[in-house]
Tab-separated table of C-alpha atoms in Angstrom:
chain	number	residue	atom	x	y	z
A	1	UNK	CA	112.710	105.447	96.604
A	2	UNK	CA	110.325	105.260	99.411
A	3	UNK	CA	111.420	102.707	101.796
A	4	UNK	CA	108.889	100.173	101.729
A	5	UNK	CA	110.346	97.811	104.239
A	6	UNK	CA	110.061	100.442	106.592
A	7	UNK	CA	107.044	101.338	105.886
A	8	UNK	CA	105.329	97.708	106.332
A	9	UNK	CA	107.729	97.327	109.531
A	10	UNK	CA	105.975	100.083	111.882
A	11	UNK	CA	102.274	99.036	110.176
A	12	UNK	CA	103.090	95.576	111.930
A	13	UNK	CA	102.803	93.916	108.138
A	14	UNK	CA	106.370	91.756	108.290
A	15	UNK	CA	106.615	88.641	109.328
A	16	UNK	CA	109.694	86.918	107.825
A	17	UNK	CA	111.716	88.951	105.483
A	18	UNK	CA	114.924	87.416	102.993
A	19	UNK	CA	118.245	88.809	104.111
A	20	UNK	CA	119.530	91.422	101.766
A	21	UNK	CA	115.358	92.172	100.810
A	22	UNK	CA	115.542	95.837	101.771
A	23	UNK	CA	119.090	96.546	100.093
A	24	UNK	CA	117.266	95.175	97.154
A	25	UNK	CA	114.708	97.579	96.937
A	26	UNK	CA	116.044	100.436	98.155
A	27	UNK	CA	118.855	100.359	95.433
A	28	UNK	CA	116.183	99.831	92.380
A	29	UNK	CA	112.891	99.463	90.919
A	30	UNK	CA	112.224	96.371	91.636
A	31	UNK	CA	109.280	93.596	90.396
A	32	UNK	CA	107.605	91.587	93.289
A	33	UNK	CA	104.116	89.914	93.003
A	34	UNK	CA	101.566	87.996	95.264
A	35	UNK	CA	99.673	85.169	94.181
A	36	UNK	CA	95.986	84.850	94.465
A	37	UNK	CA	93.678	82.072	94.308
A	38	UNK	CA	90.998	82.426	92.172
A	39	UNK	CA	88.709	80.049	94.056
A	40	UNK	CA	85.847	82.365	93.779
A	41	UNK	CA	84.546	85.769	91.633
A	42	UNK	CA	85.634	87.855	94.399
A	43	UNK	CA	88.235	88.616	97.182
A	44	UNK	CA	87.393	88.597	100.701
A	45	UNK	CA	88.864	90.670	103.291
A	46	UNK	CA	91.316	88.115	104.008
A	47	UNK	CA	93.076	89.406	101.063
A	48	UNK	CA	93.182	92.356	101.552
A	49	UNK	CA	96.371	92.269	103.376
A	50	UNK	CA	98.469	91.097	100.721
A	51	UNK	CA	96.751	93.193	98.543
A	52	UNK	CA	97.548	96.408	100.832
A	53	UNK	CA	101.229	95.124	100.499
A	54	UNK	CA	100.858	95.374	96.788
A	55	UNK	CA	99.516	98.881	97.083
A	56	UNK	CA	102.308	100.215	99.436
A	57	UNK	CA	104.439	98.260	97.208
A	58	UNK	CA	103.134	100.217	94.106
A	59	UNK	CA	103.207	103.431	96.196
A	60	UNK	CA	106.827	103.045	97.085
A	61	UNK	CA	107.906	103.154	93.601
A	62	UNK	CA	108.083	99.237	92.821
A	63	UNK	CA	106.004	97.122	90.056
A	64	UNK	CA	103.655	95.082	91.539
A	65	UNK	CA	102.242	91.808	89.877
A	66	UNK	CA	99.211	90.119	90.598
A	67	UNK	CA	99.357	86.290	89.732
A	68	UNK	CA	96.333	84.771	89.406
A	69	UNK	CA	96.770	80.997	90.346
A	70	UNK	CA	94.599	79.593	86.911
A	71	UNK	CA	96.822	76.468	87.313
A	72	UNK	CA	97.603	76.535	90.476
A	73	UNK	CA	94.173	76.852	91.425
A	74	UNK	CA	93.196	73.443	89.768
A	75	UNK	CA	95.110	71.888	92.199
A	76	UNK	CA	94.462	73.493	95.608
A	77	UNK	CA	97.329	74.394	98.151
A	78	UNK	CA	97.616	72.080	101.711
A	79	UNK	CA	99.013	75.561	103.198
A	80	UNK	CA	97.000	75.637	106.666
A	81	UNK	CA	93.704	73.664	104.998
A	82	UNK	CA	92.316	70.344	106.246
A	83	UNK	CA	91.339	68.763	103.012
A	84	UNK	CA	91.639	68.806	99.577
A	85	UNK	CA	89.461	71.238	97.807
A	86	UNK	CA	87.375	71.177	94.825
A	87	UNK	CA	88.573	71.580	91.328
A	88	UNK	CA	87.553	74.401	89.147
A	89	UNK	CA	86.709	74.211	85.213
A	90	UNK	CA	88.903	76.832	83.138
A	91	UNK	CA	86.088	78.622	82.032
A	92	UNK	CA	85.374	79.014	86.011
A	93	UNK	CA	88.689	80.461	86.452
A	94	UNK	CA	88.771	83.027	83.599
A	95	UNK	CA	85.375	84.598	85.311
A	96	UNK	CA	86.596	84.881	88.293
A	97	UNK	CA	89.887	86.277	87.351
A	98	UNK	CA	88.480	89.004	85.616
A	99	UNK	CA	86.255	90.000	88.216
A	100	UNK	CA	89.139	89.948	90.599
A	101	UNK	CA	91.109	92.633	87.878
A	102	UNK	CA	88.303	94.767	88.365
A	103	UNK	CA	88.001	94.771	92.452
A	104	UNK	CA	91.877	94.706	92.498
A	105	UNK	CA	91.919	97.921	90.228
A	106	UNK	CA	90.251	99.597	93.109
A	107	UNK	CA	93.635	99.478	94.695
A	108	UNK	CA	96.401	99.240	91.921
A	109	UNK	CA	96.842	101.253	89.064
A	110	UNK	CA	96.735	98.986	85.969
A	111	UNK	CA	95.915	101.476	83.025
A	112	UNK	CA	98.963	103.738	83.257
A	113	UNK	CA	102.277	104.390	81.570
A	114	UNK	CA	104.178	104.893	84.730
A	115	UNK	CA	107.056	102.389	84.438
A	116	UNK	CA	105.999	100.343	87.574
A	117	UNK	CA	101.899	99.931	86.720
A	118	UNK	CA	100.676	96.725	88.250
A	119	UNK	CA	100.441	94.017	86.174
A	120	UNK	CA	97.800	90.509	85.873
A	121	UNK	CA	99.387	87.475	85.024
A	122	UNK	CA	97.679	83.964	84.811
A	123	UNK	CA	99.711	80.832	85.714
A	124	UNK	CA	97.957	78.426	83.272
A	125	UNK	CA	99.211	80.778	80.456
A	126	UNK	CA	102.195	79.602	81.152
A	127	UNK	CA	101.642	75.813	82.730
A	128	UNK	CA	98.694	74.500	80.220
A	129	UNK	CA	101.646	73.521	77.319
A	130	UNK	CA	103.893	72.276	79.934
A	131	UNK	CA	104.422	68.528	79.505
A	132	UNK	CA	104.540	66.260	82.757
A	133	UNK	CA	107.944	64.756	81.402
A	134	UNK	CA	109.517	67.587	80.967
A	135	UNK	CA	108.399	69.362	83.546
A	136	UNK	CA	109.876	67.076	86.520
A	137	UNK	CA	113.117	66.888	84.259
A	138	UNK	CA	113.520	70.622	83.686
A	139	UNK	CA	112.309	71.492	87.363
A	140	UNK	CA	111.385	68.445	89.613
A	141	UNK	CA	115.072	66.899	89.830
A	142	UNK	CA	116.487	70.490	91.063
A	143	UNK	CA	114.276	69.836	94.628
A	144	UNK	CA	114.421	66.943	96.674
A	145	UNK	CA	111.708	64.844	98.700
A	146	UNK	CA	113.407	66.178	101.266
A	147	UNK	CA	113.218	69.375	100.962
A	148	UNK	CA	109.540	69.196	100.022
A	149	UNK	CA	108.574	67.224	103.023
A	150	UNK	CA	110.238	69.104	105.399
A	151	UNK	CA	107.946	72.043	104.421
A	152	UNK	CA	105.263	72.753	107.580
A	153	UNK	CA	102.317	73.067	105.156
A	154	UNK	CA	103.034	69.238	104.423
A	155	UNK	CA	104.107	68.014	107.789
A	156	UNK	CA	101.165	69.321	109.216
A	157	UNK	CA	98.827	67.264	106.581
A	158	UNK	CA	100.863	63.996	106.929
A	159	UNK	CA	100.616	64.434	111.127
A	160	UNK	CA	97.808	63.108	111.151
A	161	UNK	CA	95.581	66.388	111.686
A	162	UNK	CA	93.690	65.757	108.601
A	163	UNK	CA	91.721	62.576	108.145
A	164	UNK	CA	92.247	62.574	104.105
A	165	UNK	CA	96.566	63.087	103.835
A	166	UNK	CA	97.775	64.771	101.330
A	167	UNK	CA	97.486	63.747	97.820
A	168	UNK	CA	100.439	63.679	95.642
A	169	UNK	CA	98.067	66.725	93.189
A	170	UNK	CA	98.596	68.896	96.808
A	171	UNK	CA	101.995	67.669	97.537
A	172	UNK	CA	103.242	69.109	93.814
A	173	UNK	CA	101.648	72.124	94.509
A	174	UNK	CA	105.277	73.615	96.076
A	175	UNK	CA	106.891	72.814	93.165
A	176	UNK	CA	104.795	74.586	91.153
A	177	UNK	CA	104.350	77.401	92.791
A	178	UNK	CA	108.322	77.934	92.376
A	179	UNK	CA	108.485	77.162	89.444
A	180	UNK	CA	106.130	80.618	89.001
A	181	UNK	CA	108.652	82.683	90.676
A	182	UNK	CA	111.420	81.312	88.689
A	183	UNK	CA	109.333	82.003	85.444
A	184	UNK	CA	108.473	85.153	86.621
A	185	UNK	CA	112.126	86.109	87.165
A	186	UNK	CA	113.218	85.151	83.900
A	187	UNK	CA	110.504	86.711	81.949
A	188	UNK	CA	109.772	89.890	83.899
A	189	UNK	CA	112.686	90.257	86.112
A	190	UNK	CA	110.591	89.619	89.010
A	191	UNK	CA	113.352	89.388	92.446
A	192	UNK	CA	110.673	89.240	95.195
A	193	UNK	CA	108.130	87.162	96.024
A	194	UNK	CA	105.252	88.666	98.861
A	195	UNK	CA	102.448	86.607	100.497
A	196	UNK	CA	101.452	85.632	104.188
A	197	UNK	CA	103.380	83.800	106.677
A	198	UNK	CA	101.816	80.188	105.604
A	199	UNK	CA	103.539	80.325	102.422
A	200	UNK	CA	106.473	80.818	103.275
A	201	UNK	CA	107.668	77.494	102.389
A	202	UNK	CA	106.020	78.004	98.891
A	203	UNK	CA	108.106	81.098	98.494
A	204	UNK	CA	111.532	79.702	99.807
A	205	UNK	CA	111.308	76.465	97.271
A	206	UNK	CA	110.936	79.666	94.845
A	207	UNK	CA	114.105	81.678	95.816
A	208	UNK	CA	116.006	77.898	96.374
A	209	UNK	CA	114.655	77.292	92.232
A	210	UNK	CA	115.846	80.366	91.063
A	211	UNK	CA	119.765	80.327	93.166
A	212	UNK	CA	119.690	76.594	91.682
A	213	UNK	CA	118.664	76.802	88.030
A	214	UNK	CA	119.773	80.330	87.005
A	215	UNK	CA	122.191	81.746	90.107
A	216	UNK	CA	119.847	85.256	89.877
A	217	UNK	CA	118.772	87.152	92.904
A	218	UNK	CA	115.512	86.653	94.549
A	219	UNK	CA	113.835	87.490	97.760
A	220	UNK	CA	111.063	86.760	99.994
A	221	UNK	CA	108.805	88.375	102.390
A	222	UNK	CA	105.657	87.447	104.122
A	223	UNK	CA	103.132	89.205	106.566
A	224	UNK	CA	101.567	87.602	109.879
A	225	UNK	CA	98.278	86.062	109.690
A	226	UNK	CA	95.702	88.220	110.924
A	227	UNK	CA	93.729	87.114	114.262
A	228	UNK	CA	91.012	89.312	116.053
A	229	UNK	CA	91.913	89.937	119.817
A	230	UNK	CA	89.594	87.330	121.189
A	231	UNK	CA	90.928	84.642	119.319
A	232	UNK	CA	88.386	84.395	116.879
A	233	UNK	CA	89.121	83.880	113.006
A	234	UNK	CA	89.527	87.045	111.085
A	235	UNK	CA	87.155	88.338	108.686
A	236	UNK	CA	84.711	85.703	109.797
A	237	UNK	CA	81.030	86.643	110.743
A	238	UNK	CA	78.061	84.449	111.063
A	239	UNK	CA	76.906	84.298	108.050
A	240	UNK	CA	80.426	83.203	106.613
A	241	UNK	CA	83.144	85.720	104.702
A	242	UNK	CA	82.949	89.185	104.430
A	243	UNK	CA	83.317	89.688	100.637
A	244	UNK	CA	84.809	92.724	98.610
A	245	UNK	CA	81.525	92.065	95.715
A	246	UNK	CA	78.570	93.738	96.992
A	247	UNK	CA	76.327	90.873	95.689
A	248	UNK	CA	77.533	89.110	98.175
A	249	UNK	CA	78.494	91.221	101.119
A	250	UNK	CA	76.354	94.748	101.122
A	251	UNK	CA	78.789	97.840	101.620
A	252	UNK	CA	76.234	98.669	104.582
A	253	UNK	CA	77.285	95.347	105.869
A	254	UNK	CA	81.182	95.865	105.083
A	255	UNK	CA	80.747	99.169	106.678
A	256	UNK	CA	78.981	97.574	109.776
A	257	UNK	CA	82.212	94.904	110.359
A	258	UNK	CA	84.813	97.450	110.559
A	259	UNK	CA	82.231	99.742	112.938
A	260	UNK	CA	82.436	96.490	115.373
A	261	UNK	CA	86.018	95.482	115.786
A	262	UNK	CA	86.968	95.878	119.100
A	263	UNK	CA	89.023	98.923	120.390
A	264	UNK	CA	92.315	96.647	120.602
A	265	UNK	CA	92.015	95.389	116.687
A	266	UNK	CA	91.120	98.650	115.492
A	267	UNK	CA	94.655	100.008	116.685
A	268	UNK	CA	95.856	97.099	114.508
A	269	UNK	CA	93.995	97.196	111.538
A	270	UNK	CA	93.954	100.695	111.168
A	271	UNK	CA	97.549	100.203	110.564
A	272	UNK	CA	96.975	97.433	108.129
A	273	UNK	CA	93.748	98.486	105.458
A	274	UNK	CA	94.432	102.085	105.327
A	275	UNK	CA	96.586	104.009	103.780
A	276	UNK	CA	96.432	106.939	106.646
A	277	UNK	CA	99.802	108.436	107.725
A	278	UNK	CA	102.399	107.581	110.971
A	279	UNK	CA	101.375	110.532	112.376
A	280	UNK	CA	97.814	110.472	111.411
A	281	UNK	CA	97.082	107.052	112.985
A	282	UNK	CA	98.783	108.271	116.190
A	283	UNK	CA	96.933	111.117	116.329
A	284	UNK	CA	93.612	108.869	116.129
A	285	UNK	CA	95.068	106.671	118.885
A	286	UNK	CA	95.672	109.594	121.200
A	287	UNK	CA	92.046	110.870	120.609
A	288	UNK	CA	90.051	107.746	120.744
A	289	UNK	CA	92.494	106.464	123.923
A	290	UNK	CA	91.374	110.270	125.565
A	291	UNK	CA	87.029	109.298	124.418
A	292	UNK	CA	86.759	105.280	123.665
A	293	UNK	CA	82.905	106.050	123.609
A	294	UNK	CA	83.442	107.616	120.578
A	295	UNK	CA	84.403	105.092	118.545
A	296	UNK	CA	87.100	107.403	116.821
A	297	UNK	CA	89.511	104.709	115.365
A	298	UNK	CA	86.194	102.056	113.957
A	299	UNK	CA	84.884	105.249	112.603
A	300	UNK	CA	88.106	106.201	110.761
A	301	UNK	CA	88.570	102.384	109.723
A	302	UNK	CA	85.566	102.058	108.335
A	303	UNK	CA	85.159	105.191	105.972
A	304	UNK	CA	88.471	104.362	104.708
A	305	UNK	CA	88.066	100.768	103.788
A	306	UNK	CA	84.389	101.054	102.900
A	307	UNK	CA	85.815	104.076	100.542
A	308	UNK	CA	88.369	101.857	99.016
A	309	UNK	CA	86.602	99.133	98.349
A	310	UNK	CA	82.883	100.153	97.185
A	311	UNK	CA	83.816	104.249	96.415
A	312	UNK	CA	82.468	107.421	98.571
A	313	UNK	CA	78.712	107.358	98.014
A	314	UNK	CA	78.496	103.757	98.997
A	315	UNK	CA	79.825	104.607	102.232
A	316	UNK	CA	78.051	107.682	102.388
A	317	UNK	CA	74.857	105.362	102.121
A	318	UNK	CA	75.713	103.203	104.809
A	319	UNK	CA	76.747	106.025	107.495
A	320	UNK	CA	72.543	107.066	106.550
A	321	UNK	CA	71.711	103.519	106.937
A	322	UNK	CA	73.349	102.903	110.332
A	323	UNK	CA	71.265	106.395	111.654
A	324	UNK	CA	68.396	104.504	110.117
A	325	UNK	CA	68.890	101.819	112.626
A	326	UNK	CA	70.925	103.235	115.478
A	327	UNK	CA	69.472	106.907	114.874
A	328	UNK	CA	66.753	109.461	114.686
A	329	UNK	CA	66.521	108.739	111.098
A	330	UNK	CA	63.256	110.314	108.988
A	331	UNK	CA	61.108	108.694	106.712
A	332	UNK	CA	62.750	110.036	103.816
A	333	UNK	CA	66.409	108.730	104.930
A	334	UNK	CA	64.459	104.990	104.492
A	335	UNK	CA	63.036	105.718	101.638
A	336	UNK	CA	66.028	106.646	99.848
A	337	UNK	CA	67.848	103.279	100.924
A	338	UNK	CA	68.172	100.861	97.847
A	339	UNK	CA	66.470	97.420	98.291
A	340	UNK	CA	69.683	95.416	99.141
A	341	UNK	CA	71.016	98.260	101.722
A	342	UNK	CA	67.295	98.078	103.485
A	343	UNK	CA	67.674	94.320	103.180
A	344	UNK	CA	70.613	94.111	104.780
A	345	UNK	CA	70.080	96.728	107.477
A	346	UNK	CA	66.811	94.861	108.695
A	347	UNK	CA	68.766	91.498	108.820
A	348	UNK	CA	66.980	89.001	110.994
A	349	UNK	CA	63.992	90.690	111.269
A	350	UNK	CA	60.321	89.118	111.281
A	351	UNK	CA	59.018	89.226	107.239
A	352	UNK	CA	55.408	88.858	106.582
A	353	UNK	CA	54.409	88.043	103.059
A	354	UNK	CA	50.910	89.663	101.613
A	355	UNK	CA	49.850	89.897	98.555
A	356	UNK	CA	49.653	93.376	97.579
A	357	UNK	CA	45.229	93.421	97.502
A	358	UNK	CA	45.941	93.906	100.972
A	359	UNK	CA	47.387	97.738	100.388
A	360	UNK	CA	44.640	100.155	101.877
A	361	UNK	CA	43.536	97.709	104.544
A	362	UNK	CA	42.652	99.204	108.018
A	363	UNK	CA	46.006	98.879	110.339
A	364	UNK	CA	44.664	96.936	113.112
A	365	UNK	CA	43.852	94.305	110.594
A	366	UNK	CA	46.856	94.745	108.599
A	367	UNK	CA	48.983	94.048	111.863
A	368	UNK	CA	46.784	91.570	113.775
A	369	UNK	CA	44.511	89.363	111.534
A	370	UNK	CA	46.827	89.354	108.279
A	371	UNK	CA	50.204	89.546	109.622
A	372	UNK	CA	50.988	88.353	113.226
A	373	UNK	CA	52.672	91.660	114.277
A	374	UNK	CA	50.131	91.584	117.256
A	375	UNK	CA	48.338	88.383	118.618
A	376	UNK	CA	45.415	90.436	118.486
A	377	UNK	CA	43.835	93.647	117.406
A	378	UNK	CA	43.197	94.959	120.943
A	379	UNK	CA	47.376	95.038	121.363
A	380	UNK	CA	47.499	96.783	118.292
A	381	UNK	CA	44.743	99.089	119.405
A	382	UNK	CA	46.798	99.892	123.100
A	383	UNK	CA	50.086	99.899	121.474
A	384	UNK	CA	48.754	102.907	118.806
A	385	UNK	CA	47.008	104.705	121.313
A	386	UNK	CA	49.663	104.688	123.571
A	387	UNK	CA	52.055	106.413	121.025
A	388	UNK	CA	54.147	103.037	120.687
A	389	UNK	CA	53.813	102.299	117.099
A	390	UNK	CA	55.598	103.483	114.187
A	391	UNK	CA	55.322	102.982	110.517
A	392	UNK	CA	58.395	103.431	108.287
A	393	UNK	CA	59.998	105.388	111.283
A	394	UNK	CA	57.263	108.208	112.075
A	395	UNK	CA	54.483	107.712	114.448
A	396	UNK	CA	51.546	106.151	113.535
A	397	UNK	CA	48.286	107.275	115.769
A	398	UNK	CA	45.094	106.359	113.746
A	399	UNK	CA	43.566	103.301	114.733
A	400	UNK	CA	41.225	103.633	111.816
A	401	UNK	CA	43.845	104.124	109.738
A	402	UNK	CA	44.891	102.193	106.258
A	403	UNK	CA	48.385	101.403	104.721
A	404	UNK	CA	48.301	102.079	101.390
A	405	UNK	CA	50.868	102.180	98.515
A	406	UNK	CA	51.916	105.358	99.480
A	407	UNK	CA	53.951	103.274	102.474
A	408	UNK	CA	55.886	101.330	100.337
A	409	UNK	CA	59.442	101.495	100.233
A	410	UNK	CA	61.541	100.087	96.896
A	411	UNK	CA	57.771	99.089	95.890
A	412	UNK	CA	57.358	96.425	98.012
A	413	UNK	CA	58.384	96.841	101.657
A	414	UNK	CA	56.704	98.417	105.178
A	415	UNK	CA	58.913	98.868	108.082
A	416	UNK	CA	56.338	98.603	111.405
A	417	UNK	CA	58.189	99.536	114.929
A	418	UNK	CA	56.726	98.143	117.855
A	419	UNK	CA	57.985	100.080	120.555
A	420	UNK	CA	61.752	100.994	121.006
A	421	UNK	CA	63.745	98.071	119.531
A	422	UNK	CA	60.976	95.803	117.817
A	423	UNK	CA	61.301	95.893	114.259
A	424	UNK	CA	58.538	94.108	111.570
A	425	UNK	CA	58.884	93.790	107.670
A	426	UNK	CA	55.709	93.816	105.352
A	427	UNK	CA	56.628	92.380	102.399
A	428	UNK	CA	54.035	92.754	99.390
A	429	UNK	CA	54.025	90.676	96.539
């Protein structure tokens, strides 16, 4: 056995861990499993911690499960939140539980016979036949108010911080959340129970169900939140999340976050997403401490978690789409970009809409009269003549010159350059 506590100990990945945890695993196979919320049809990269733990986990030789909160996520958990969230239809929650399977396989191996291949399991399987009556009979009279209240995630929504309190729908959310880890134990053998450090008290009224109701071993160990060196929240950007679907966060634009971590969280997270050796993130530290300019260790973090996540070519594509923007990049390299990648590189930028009767048009009309590129033609004239203007990233010198269809990239798009940093979309439609 690979010892995984040590492992997640010099990656900086423990927070808390159960006494008698690593004797645990180090003497046997052992089940563990992380819960997931299936709030949406796709993990962001604020998962991907626990979900890292579940890989190392795997990779030591244990059997990981992934429990995907369908009941649990009807009610919403107060850990660390501010109000009560909305509530999702089943049919919701089966979508986006399969689409998690498939981002999570990515990571785990599901589809072997090994003896310790990962493993999906849906609370509401087990919770939708459950009666209320006999559920606080079996399970609600082993845990007192007491107990339950003196948990932070509820102290901190009765304190006053949050406007709304806590609803008694958030307040059971504890109980139930044990009661997975003690059904989990009896029907899969499952002794340890893995998430970050603001569920701990989730996980302890777990372990306290278990040692009350059946007397069986369980364990508990959770990883520190993750925080950026400035403060700021993790895995934030402006425009929101940074999601593991590319419909909703372009692998140029996953690429791009890890590229701009700072020098201090790269050391850190380096550690954390990859799956790079002691010696081999040491050795990165060395070099990149010796040649910061460089950029060694975002470099390294980003192939490696763009890899993971959206596969080699992906990544590939996005190294050519960052020369694109922060290169000498050809024609041909923007040509060969895919509509979203193109999209997503030229973020922000001016868009003109023209309807596509335009095509063939002389430039200086094209840029000045149909599209406000120039206030006028006689900047578009100066700005040609003076070797300033470029057209899908090669030089464009004819000021009697026409755009035609020839231009277009993905059918539809011309990238004009005025200057060094000025960047225009044509859009025809």
């Amino acid at each position: 056995m690979k010892n995984f506590i040590e492992e997640l100990t010099w990656r900086g990945m423990i927070h808390t861990v159960m006494p008698g945890t690593e004797e645990q695993l180090m003497k046997e196979q052992t089940a563990g499993y992380v819960g997931i919320d299936p709030t949406a049809d796709s993990l962001h990269i604020g998962h991907l911690v626990s979900v890292m733990i579940l890989k190392h986990f795997q990779n030591c030789g244990h059997k990981p499960y992934v429990l995907v909160g369908g009941a649990t996520g009807m009610i919403g958990d107060p850990s660390m939140k501010n109000a009560e969230r909305n509530l999702l239809s089943l049919e919701t929650l089966r979508h986006n539980q399969e689409a998690i399977k498939r981002q999570l396989s990515r990571f785990l191996d599901f589809n072997s016979d090994r003896p310790n291949a990962a493993v999906m399991v849906n609370n509401y399987d087990w919770m939708k036949d459950y009666l209320f009556l006999d559920f606080i009979r079996d399970i609600g009279k082993h845990i007192t108010v007491n107990y339950m209240m003196s948990k932070d995630s509820v102290q901190k929504r009765l304190s006053g911080e949050a406007r709304e309190g806590l609803s008694f729908t958030e307040f059971s959310y504890q109980l139930i959340q044990g009661y997975d880890f003690l059904y989990l134990n009896k029907h899969e053998n499952c002794k340890l129970q893995m998430g970050g450090s603001d569920q701990w008290g989730n996980i302890t009224t777990g372990t306290e169900l278990i040692r009350r109701i059946t007397g069986n071993e369980a364990y508990a160990l959770v990883c520190p939140l993750i925080t950026k060196a400035d403060g700021g929240k993790f895995g934030k950007t402006e425009s929101g999340n940074v999601w593991l679907d590319a419909n909703y966060t372009s692998p140029y634009a996953f690429y791009q976050f890890w590229m701009n971590v700072s020098d201090e969280d790269a050391k850190k997270y380096i550690k954390i997403f990859t799956m790079l050796t002691r010696e081999e993130i040491e050795q990165a530290i060395e070099q990149h401490d010796k040649e910061p300019h460089l950029r060694i260790l975002q470099k390294m973090l980003a192939k490696e978690v763009t890899t993971m996540v959206h596969g080699e070519q992906e990544y590939q594509k996005a190294v050519e789409a960052s020369a694109i923007l922060f290169g000498n990049a050809t024609s041909e390299a923007l040509k060969r970009l895919d509509e979203r990648t193109f999209l997503s590189v030229f973020e922000g930028v001016p868009q003109f809409d023209l309807p596509k009767e335009k095509l063939g048009g002389n430039v200086l009309d094209l840029l000045a009269v149909d599209s406000k590129v120039f206030p006028s033609k006689g900047e578009c004239r100066k700005m040609i003549q003076a070797n300033g203007l470029s057209i899908n990233k090669e030089k464009y010198t004819d000021v009697n010159g026409a755009l035609n269809a020839e231009y277009l990239i993905n059918g539809k798009y011309i990238l004009v350059q005025k200057g060094k940093k000025n960047y225009f979309i044509l859009k025809f439609i």
